[in-house]
């Protein structure tokens, strides 16, 4: 199956401090991939590199065939990215923000509206799109970020703690959206500390520890092989060990 993300010894250092230490990984179309690790392990740094917000200091990566460093604008066209703890333009309404993102991606207004309206209704935020985002709750802002990341129909969806602030109905909507994206040939990279959800929605997981990918596989196969009763137990065991 076509690989939509290919990392070869991808690395990033901040000065003399390595954050990501040579990750090699291939993620095919149709896969939901869970990127796991404790705080400071390098997960968010890896996602920021894939989103072209950080330049790698070593190795290489291709996203839907485009080189991360040589073709960053082409990469931006094919990804949707929801960062953890993003700040929004609070003077703008939700609709104005979505229009801004739409125009940056050069999507015809009618096309964007046809994609965004069902999502806004499913997330139960359609009646609030005209309000300034400064009046939004944390969960409402997260819903807008998710819609903004999806309205250009990306081949690759990068999600960093996407359930943050979402109520239970919205969490279920997002899980269904993730399944639909994968079923239609996109790939989703899902980073979260809620391992019970990861175990249910992800086809494969990779655990990053001190900047290195130390475990990779199908969740139930990893737990069975390790003798642990859950992914959470395996995660705790691996990340308690000294780094590689």
PDB file of C-alpha atoms in Angstrom:
ATOM      1  CA  UNK A   1       0.000   0.000   0.000  1.00  0.00           C
ATOM      2  CA  UNK A   2       1.158   3.542  -0.765  1.00  0.00           C
ATOM      3  CA  UNK A   3       3.227   5.115   2.019  1.00  0.00           C
ATOM      4  CA  UNK A   4       1.953   8.617   2.793  1.00  0.00           C
ATOM      5  CA  UNK A   5       4.607   9.320   5.433  1.00  0.00           C
ATOM      6  CA  UNK A   6       8.200   8.100   5.233  1.00  0.00           C
ATOM      7  CA  UNK A   7      10.790   9.022   7.851  1.00  0.00           C
ATOM      8  CA  UNK A   8      14.430   8.037   7.519  1.00  0.00           C
ATOM      9  CA  UNK A   9      16.568   8.731  10.583  1.00  0.00           C
ATOM     10  CA  UNK A  10      14.618  11.950  11.160  1.00  0.00           C
ATOM     11  CA  UNK A  11      16.231  14.046  13.894  1.00  0.00           C
ATOM     12  CA  UNK A  12      15.877  17.406  15.571  1.00  0.00           C
ATOM     13  CA  UNK A  13      18.097  19.078  18.144  1.00  0.00           C
ATOM     14  CA  UNK A  14      17.696  22.343  20.014  1.00  0.00           C
ATOM     15  CA  UNK A  15      21.259  23.576  20.205  1.00  0.00           C
ATOM     16  CA  UNK A  16      23.198  20.713  21.753  1.00  0.00           C
ATOM     17  CA  UNK A  17      20.053  19.075  23.177  1.00  0.00           C
ATOM     18  CA  UNK A  18      18.615  16.283  20.979  1.00  0.00           C
ATOM     19  CA  UNK A  19      14.815  16.033  21.028  1.00  0.00           C
ATOM     20  CA  UNK A  20      14.320  13.472  18.235  1.00  0.00           C
ATOM     21  CA  UNK A  21      17.169  11.009  17.690  1.00  0.00           C
ATOM     22  CA  UNK A  22      16.810   9.391  14.280  1.00  0.00           C
ATOM     23  CA  UNK A  23      13.295   8.025  13.817  1.00  0.00           C
ATOM     24  CA  UNK A  24      12.655   5.774  10.809  1.00  0.00           C
ATOM     25  CA  UNK A  25       9.034   4.947  10.060  1.00  0.00           C
ATOM     26  CA  UNK A  26       6.610   4.344   7.178  1.00  0.00           C
ATOM     27  CA  UNK A  27       2.868   5.006   7.505  1.00  0.00           C
ATOM     28  CA  UNK A  28       0.645   3.789   4.656  1.00  0.00           C
ATOM     29  CA  UNK A  29      -2.586   5.160   3.282  1.00  0.00           C
ATOM     30  CA  UNK A  30      -5.581   3.998   5.280  1.00  0.00           C
ATOM     31  CA  UNK A  31      -3.761   3.660   8.602  1.00  0.00           C
ATOM     32  CA  UNK A  32      -4.445   5.344  11.934  1.00  0.00           C
ATOM     33  CA  UNK A  33      -1.057   5.486  13.638  1.00  0.00           C
ATOM     34  CA  UNK A  34      -0.702   6.212  17.358  1.00  0.00           C
ATOM     35  CA  UNK A  35       2.411   8.154  18.343  1.00  0.00           C
ATOM     36  CA  UNK A  36       2.956   7.640  22.068  1.00  0.00           C
ATOM     37  CA  UNK A  37       5.486   8.695  24.648  1.00  0.00           C
ATOM     38  CA  UNK A  38       5.902  10.504  27.958  1.00  0.00           C
ATOM     39  CA  UNK A  39       6.258  14.273  28.188  1.00  0.00           C
ATOM     40  CA  UNK A  40       9.457  15.415  26.494  1.00  0.00           C
ATOM     41  CA  UNK A  41       9.870  12.199  24.485  1.00  0.00           C
ATOM     42  CA  UNK A  42       9.806  13.994  21.106  1.00  0.00           C
ATOM     43  CA  UNK A  43       6.229  13.363  19.935  1.00  0.00           C
ATOM     44  CA  UNK A  44       5.184  16.985  19.436  1.00  0.00           C
ATOM     45  CA  UNK A  45       8.559  17.837  17.905  1.00  0.00           C
ATOM     46  CA  UNK A  46       8.079  15.034  15.381  1.00  0.00           C
ATOM     47  CA  UNK A  47       4.589  16.285  14.490  1.00  0.00           C
ATOM     48  CA  UNK A  48       5.840  19.858  14.166  1.00  0.00           C
ATOM     49  CA  UNK A  49       8.497  18.685  11.727  1.00  0.00           C
ATOM     50  CA  UNK A  50       5.879  16.812   9.681  1.00  0.00           C
ATOM     51  CA  UNK A  51       3.758  19.982   9.708  1.00  0.00           C
ATOM     52  CA  UNK A  52       6.792  21.975   8.413  1.00  0.00           C
ATOM     53  CA  UNK A  53       6.854  24.163  11.527  1.00  0.00           C
ATOM     54  CA  UNK A  54      10.279  22.876  12.529  1.00  0.00           C
ATOM     55  CA  UNK A  55      13.170  22.092  10.203  1.00  0.00           C
ATOM     56  CA  UNK A  56      14.874  18.732  10.814  1.00  0.00           C
ATOM     57  CA  UNK A  57      18.510  18.850  11.835  1.00  0.00           C
ATOM     58  CA  UNK A  58      19.147  15.342  10.531  1.00  0.00           C
ATOM     59  CA  UNK A  59      17.678  12.609   8.373  1.00  0.00           C
ATOM     60  CA  UNK A  60      14.857  13.070   5.883  1.00  0.00           C
ATOM     61  CA  UNK A  61      11.102  12.757   5.503  1.00  0.00           C
ATOM     62  CA  UNK A  62       8.550  12.627   2.706  1.00  0.00           C
ATOM     63  CA  UNK A  63       4.840  13.344   3.060  1.00  0.00           C
ATOM     64  CA  UNK A  64       2.646  12.151   0.170  1.00  0.00           C
ATOM     65  CA  UNK A  65       5.828  11.978  -1.889  1.00  0.00           C
ATOM     66  CA  UNK A  66       6.987  15.530  -1.096  1.00  0.00           C
ATOM     67  CA  UNK A  67      10.303  16.183   0.610  1.00  0.00           C
ATOM     68  CA  UNK A  68       9.785  17.905   3.949  1.00  0.00           C
ATOM     69  CA  UNK A  69      12.683  20.352   3.511  1.00  0.00           C
ATOM     70  CA  UNK A  70      12.789  20.854  -0.262  1.00  0.00           C
ATOM     71  CA  UNK A  71       9.001  21.101  -0.809  1.00  0.00           C
ATOM     72  CA  UNK A  72       7.421  22.505   2.372  1.00  0.00           C
ATOM     73  CA  UNK A  73       4.618  24.306   0.522  1.00  0.00           C
ATOM     74  CA  UNK A  74       3.584  21.108  -1.226  1.00  0.00           C
ATOM     75  CA  UNK A  75       3.548  19.311   2.126  1.00  0.00           C
ATOM     76  CA  UNK A  76       1.314  22.019   3.628  1.00  0.00           C
ATOM     77  CA  UNK A  77      -1.235  21.479   0.876  1.00  0.00           C
ATOM     78  CA  UNK A  78      -1.766  17.816   1.769  1.00  0.00           C
ATOM     79  CA  UNK A  79      -1.758  17.887   5.572  1.00  0.00           C
ATOM     80  CA  UNK A  80      -4.240  18.902   8.231  1.00  0.00           C
ATOM     81  CA  UNK A  81      -2.653  19.702  11.602  1.00  0.00           C
ATOM     82  CA  UNK A  82      -4.202  20.188  15.029  1.00  0.00           C
ATOM     83  CA  UNK A  83      -1.488  21.200  17.505  1.00  0.00           C
ATOM     84  CA  UNK A  84      -1.723  20.868  21.252  1.00  0.00           C
ATOM     85  CA  UNK A  85      -2.703  24.082  23.022  1.00  0.00           C
ATOM     86  CA  UNK A  86      -3.020  26.209  19.886  1.00  0.00           C
ATOM     87  CA  UNK A  87      -3.804  29.923  20.184  1.00  0.00           C
ATOM     88  CA  UNK A  88      -6.539  31.352  17.982  1.00  0.00           C
ATOM     89  CA  UNK A  89      -7.383  34.849  16.706  1.00  0.00           C
ATOM     90  CA  UNK A  90      -9.997  35.548  19.360  1.00  0.00           C
ATOM     91  CA  UNK A  91     -11.274  38.727  17.712  1.00  0.00           C
ATOM     92  CA  UNK A  92     -12.376  36.645  14.713  1.00  0.00           C
ATOM     93  CA  UNK A  93     -15.568  34.641  14.687  1.00  0.00           C
ATOM     94  CA  UNK A  94     -15.337  30.918  14.138  1.00  0.00           C
ATOM     95  CA  UNK A  95     -16.624  31.385  10.600  1.00  0.00           C
ATOM     96  CA  UNK A  96     -14.104  34.140   9.824  1.00  0.00           C
ATOM     97  CA  UNK A  97     -11.270  31.919  11.020  1.00  0.00           C
ATOM     98  CA  UNK A  98     -12.469  29.020   8.886  1.00  0.00           C
ATOM     99  CA  UNK A  99     -12.742  31.384   5.915  1.00  0.00           C
ATOM    100  CA  UNK A 100      -9.152  32.524   6.516  1.00  0.00           C
ATOM    101  CA  UNK A 101      -7.882  28.948   6.495  1.00  0.00           C
ATOM    102  CA  UNK A 102     -10.048  28.225   3.438  1.00  0.00           C
ATOM    103  CA  UNK A 103      -8.484  31.123   1.536  1.00  0.00           C
ATOM    104  CA  UNK A 104      -4.950  30.129   2.532  1.00  0.00           C
ATOM    105  CA  UNK A 105      -5.622  26.721   0.982  1.00  0.00           C
ATOM    106  CA  UNK A 106      -7.340  28.359  -2.036  1.00  0.00           C
ATOM    107  CA  UNK A 107     -10.460  26.252  -1.649  1.00  0.00           C
ATOM    108  CA  UNK A 108     -13.581  27.425  -3.516  1.00  0.00           C
ATOM    109  CA  UNK A 109     -16.058  28.791  -0.941  1.00  0.00           C
ATOM    110  CA  UNK A 110     -18.824  26.394  -1.983  1.00  0.00           C
ATOM    111  CA  UNK A 111     -16.496  23.410  -1.632  1.00  0.00           C
ATOM    112  CA  UNK A 112     -15.311  24.505   1.804  1.00  0.00           C
ATOM    113  CA  UNK A 113     -18.882  25.120   2.957  1.00  0.00           C
ATOM    114  CA  UNK A 114     -19.989  21.672   1.805  1.00  0.00           C
ATOM    115  CA  UNK A 115     -17.207  20.101   3.869  1.00  0.00           C
ATOM    116  CA  UNK A 116     -17.407  22.308   6.938  1.00  0.00           C
ATOM    117  CA  UNK A 117     -21.175  22.435   7.485  1.00  0.00           C
ATOM    118  CA  UNK A 118     -21.655  18.704   8.272  1.00  0.00           C
ATOM    119  CA  UNK A 119     -18.676  18.806  10.629  1.00  0.00           C
ATOM    120  CA  UNK A 120     -19.945  21.913  12.426  1.00  0.00           C
ATOM    121  CA  UNK A 121     -23.346  20.286  12.858  1.00  0.00           C
ATOM    122  CA  UNK A 122     -21.845  17.003  14.054  1.00  0.00           C
ATOM    123  CA  UNK A 123     -19.696  18.871  16.594  1.00  0.00           C
ATOM    124  CA  UNK A 124     -22.764  20.943  17.615  1.00  0.00           C
ATOM    125  CA  UNK A 125     -21.010  24.254  16.995  1.00  0.00           C
ATOM    126  CA  UNK A 126     -22.815  25.411  13.837  1.00  0.00           C
ATOM    127  CA  UNK A 127     -24.982  27.874  15.758  1.00  0.00           C
ATOM    128  CA  UNK A 128     -21.906  29.521  17.308  1.00  0.00           C
ATOM    129  CA  UNK A 129     -19.841  30.117  14.171  1.00  0.00           C
ATOM    130  CA  UNK A 130     -20.805  33.806  14.078  1.00  0.00           C
ATOM    131  CA  UNK A 131     -19.581  34.485  17.622  1.00  0.00           C
ATOM    132  CA  UNK A 132     -16.074  35.856  18.386  1.00  0.00           C
ATOM    133  CA  UNK A 133     -13.765  33.021  19.371  1.00  0.00           C
ATOM    134  CA  UNK A 134     -12.812  35.012  22.473  1.00  0.00           C
ATOM    135  CA  UNK A 135     -16.196  33.922  23.807  1.00  0.00           C
ATOM    136  CA  UNK A 136     -15.554  30.256  23.069  1.00  0.00           C
ATOM    137  CA  UNK A 137     -14.836  27.579  25.646  1.00  0.00           C
ATOM    138  CA  UNK A 138     -11.714  25.445  25.306  1.00  0.00           C
ATOM    139  CA  UNK A 139     -13.740  22.649  23.747  1.00  0.00           C
ATOM    140  CA  UNK A 140     -15.374  24.978  21.211  1.00  0.00           C
ATOM    141  CA  UNK A 141     -11.958  26.240  20.114  1.00  0.00           C
ATOM    142  CA  UNK A 142     -10.793  22.654  19.694  1.00  0.00           C
ATOM    143  CA  UNK A 143     -13.777  21.913  17.472  1.00  0.00           C
ATOM    144  CA  UNK A 144     -12.920  24.898  15.251  1.00  0.00           C
ATOM    145  CA  UNK A 145      -9.317  23.715  14.972  1.00  0.00           C
ATOM    146  CA  UNK A 146     -10.491  20.266  13.924  1.00  0.00           C
ATOM    147  CA  UNK A 147     -12.874  21.651  11.279  1.00  0.00           C
ATOM    148  CA  UNK A 148     -10.136  23.965   9.981  1.00  0.00           C
ATOM    149  CA  UNK A 149      -7.761  21.005   9.628  1.00  0.00           C
ATOM    150  CA  UNK A 150     -10.339  18.977   7.709  1.00  0.00           C
ATOM    151  CA  UNK A 151     -12.048  21.415   5.366  1.00  0.00           C
ATOM    152  CA  UNK A 152      -9.395  21.119   2.634  1.00  0.00           C
ATOM    153  CA  UNK A 153      -9.715  17.295   2.619  1.00  0.00           C
ATOM    154  CA  UNK A 154      -6.084  16.467   3.555  1.00  0.00           C
ATOM    155  CA  UNK A 155      -4.428  13.164   2.696  1.00  0.00           C
ATOM    156  CA  UNK A 156      -2.545  13.260   6.025  1.00  0.00           C
ATOM    157  CA  UNK A 157      -4.086  14.322   9.334  1.00  0.00           C
ATOM    158  CA  UNK A 158      -1.753  15.135  12.243  1.00  0.00           C
ATOM    159  CA  UNK A 159      -3.481  15.249  15.634  1.00  0.00           C
ATOM    160  CA  UNK A 160      -1.672  16.247  18.832  1.00  0.00           C
ATOM    161  CA  UNK A 161      -3.892  15.585  21.897  1.00  0.00           C
ATOM    162  CA  UNK A 162      -7.041  16.113  19.787  1.00  0.00           C
ATOM    163  CA  UNK A 163      -9.518  15.202  22.559  1.00  0.00           C
ATOM    164  CA  UNK A 164      -8.304  18.057  24.753  1.00  0.00           C
ATOM    165  CA  UNK A 165     -11.367  19.975  25.967  1.00  0.00           C
ATOM    166  CA  UNK A 166     -13.886  17.971  23.950  1.00  0.00           C
ATOM    167  CA  UNK A 167     -17.062  16.713  25.578  1.00  0.00           C
ATOM    168  CA  UNK A 168     -18.019  13.059  25.230  1.00  0.00           C
ATOM    169  CA  UNK A 169     -20.334  13.496  22.189  1.00  0.00           C
ATOM    170  CA  UNK A 170     -17.629  15.457  20.345  1.00  0.00           C
ATOM    171  CA  UNK A 171     -15.051  12.795  21.208  1.00  0.00           C
ATOM    172  CA  UNK A 172     -17.262  10.174  19.593  1.00  0.00           C
ATOM    173  CA  UNK A 173     -17.688  12.368  16.509  1.00  0.00           C
ATOM    174  CA  UNK A 174     -13.927  12.748  16.196  1.00  0.00           C
ATOM    175  CA  UNK A 175     -13.362   9.000  16.499  1.00  0.00           C
ATOM    176  CA  UNK A 176     -15.849   8.445  13.686  1.00  0.00           C
ATOM    177  CA  UNK A 177     -14.189  11.136  11.539  1.00  0.00           C
ATOM    178  CA  UNK A 178     -10.814   9.447  12.070  1.00  0.00           C
ATOM    179  CA  UNK A 179     -12.211   6.082  10.973  1.00  0.00           C
ATOM    180  CA  UNK A 180     -13.812   7.663   7.895  1.00  0.00           C
ATOM    181  CA  UNK A 181     -10.573   9.433   6.901  1.00  0.00           C
ATOM    182  CA  UNK A 182      -8.669   6.151   7.056  1.00  0.00           C
ATOM    183  CA  UNK A 183     -11.393   4.263   5.186  1.00  0.00           C
ATOM    184  CA  UNK A 184     -11.144   6.778   2.339  1.00  0.00           C
ATOM    185  CA  UNK A 185      -7.378   6.383   1.981  1.00  0.00           C
ATOM    186  CA  UNK A 186      -5.947   9.107   4.182  1.00  0.00           C
ATOM    187  CA  UNK A 187      -3.582   8.394   7.046  1.00  0.00           C
ATOM    188  CA  UNK A 188      -3.944   9.786  10.545  1.00  0.00           C
ATOM    189  CA  UNK A 189      -1.148  10.304  13.066  1.00  0.00           C
ATOM    190  CA  UNK A 190      -2.744  10.434  16.504  1.00  0.00           C
ATOM    191  CA  UNK A 191      -0.708  11.499  19.524  1.00  0.00           C
ATOM    192  CA  UNK A 192      -2.379  11.256  22.914  1.00  0.00           C
ATOM    193  CA  UNK A 193      -1.858  10.379  26.552  1.00  0.00           C
ATOM    194  CA  UNK A 194      -5.286   8.707  26.677  1.00  0.00           C
ATOM    195  CA  UNK A 195      -4.029   5.236  25.847  1.00  0.00           C
ATOM    196  CA  UNK A 196      -7.403   3.531  26.190  1.00  0.00           C
ATOM    197  CA  UNK A 197      -8.632   5.561  23.205  1.00  0.00           C
ATOM    198  CA  UNK A 198      -5.419   4.972  21.264  1.00  0.00           C
ATOM    199  CA  UNK A 199      -5.807   1.227  21.757  1.00  0.00           C
ATOM    200  CA  UNK A 200      -9.303   1.357  20.262  1.00  0.00           C
ATOM    201  CA  UNK A 201      -8.799   3.681  17.282  1.00  0.00           C
ATOM    202  CA  UNK A 202      -5.219   3.038  16.127  1.00  0.00           C
ATOM    203  CA  UNK A 203      -4.144   0.277  13.748  1.00  0.00           C
ATOM    204  CA  UNK A 204      -0.512   0.500  14.870  1.00  0.00           C
ATOM    205  CA  UNK A 205       1.322   2.391  17.578  1.00  0.00           C
ATOM    206  CA  UNK A 206       4.858   3.568  18.066  1.00  0.00           C
ATOM    207  CA  UNK A 207       6.257   4.419  21.481  1.00  0.00           C
ATOM    208  CA  UNK A 208       8.903   7.131  21.566  1.00  0.00           C
ATOM    209  CA  UNK A 209      11.250   7.243  24.550  1.00  0.00           C
ATOM    210  CA  UNK A 210      13.932   9.894  24.929  1.00  0.00           C
ATOM    211  CA  UNK A 211      13.735  10.803  21.272  1.00  0.00           C
ATOM    212  CA  UNK A 212      13.903   7.279  19.826  1.00  0.00           C
ATOM    213  CA  UNK A 213      11.223   4.970  18.482  1.00  0.00           C
ATOM    214  CA  UNK A 214      11.587   2.001  20.821  1.00  0.00           C
ATOM    215  CA  UNK A 215       8.425  -0.031  20.152  1.00  0.00           C
ATOM    216  CA  UNK A 216       6.308  -0.409  17.005  1.00  0.00           C
ATOM    217  CA  UNK A 217       3.381  -2.675  16.235  1.00  0.00           C
ATOM    218  CA  UNK A 218      -0.310  -3.539  16.443  1.00  0.00           C
ATOM    219  CA  UNK A 219      -1.605  -2.733  19.962  1.00  0.00           C
ATOM    220  CA  UNK A 220      -3.084  -6.127  20.836  1.00  0.00           C
ATOM    221  CA  UNK A 221      -0.079  -7.957  19.392  1.00  0.00           C
ATOM    222  CA  UNK A 222       2.333  -5.836  21.432  1.00  0.00           C
ATOM    223  CA  UNK A 223       0.454  -6.456  24.663  1.00  0.00           C
ATOM    224  CA  UNK A 224       0.123 -10.184  23.968  1.00  0.00           C
ATOM    225  CA  UNK A 225       3.828 -10.537  23.189  1.00  0.00           C
ATOM    226  CA  UNK A 226       4.819  -8.589  26.300  1.00  0.00           C
ATOM    227  CA  UNK A 227       2.494 -10.417  28.652  1.00  0.00           C
ATOM    228  CA  UNK A 228       0.971  -7.122  29.791  1.00  0.00           C
ATOM    229  CA  UNK A 229      -2.801  -6.825  30.158  1.00  0.00           C
ATOM    230  CA  UNK A 230      -3.099  -3.454  28.419  1.00  0.00           C
ATOM    231  CA  UNK A 231      -1.250  -0.932  26.282  1.00  0.00           C
ATOM    232  CA  UNK A 232      -1.106   1.378  29.297  1.00  0.00           C
ATOM    233  CA  UNK A 233       0.765  -1.259  31.329  1.00  0.00           C
ATOM    234  CA  UNK A 234       3.203  -1.876  28.478  1.00  0.00           C
ATOM    235  CA  UNK A 235       3.718   1.865  28.024  1.00  0.00           C
ATOM    236  CA  UNK A 236       4.527   2.311  31.708  1.00  0.00           C
ATOM    237  CA  UNK A 237       7.009  -0.560  31.662  1.00  0.00           C
ATOM    238  CA  UNK A 238       8.825   0.660  28.566  1.00  0.00           C
ATOM    239  CA  UNK A 239       9.050   4.294  29.586  1.00  0.00           C
ATOM    240  CA  UNK A 240      10.254   3.387  33.076  1.00  0.00           C
ATOM    241  CA  UNK A 241      13.325   1.723  31.572  1.00  0.00           C
ATOM    242  CA  UNK A 242      16.535   3.676  30.948  1.00  0.00           C
ATOM    243  CA  UNK A 243      16.555   5.390  27.568  1.00  0.00           C
ATOM    244  CA  UNK A 244      18.335   3.886  24.573  1.00  0.00           C
TER     245      UNK A 244
END
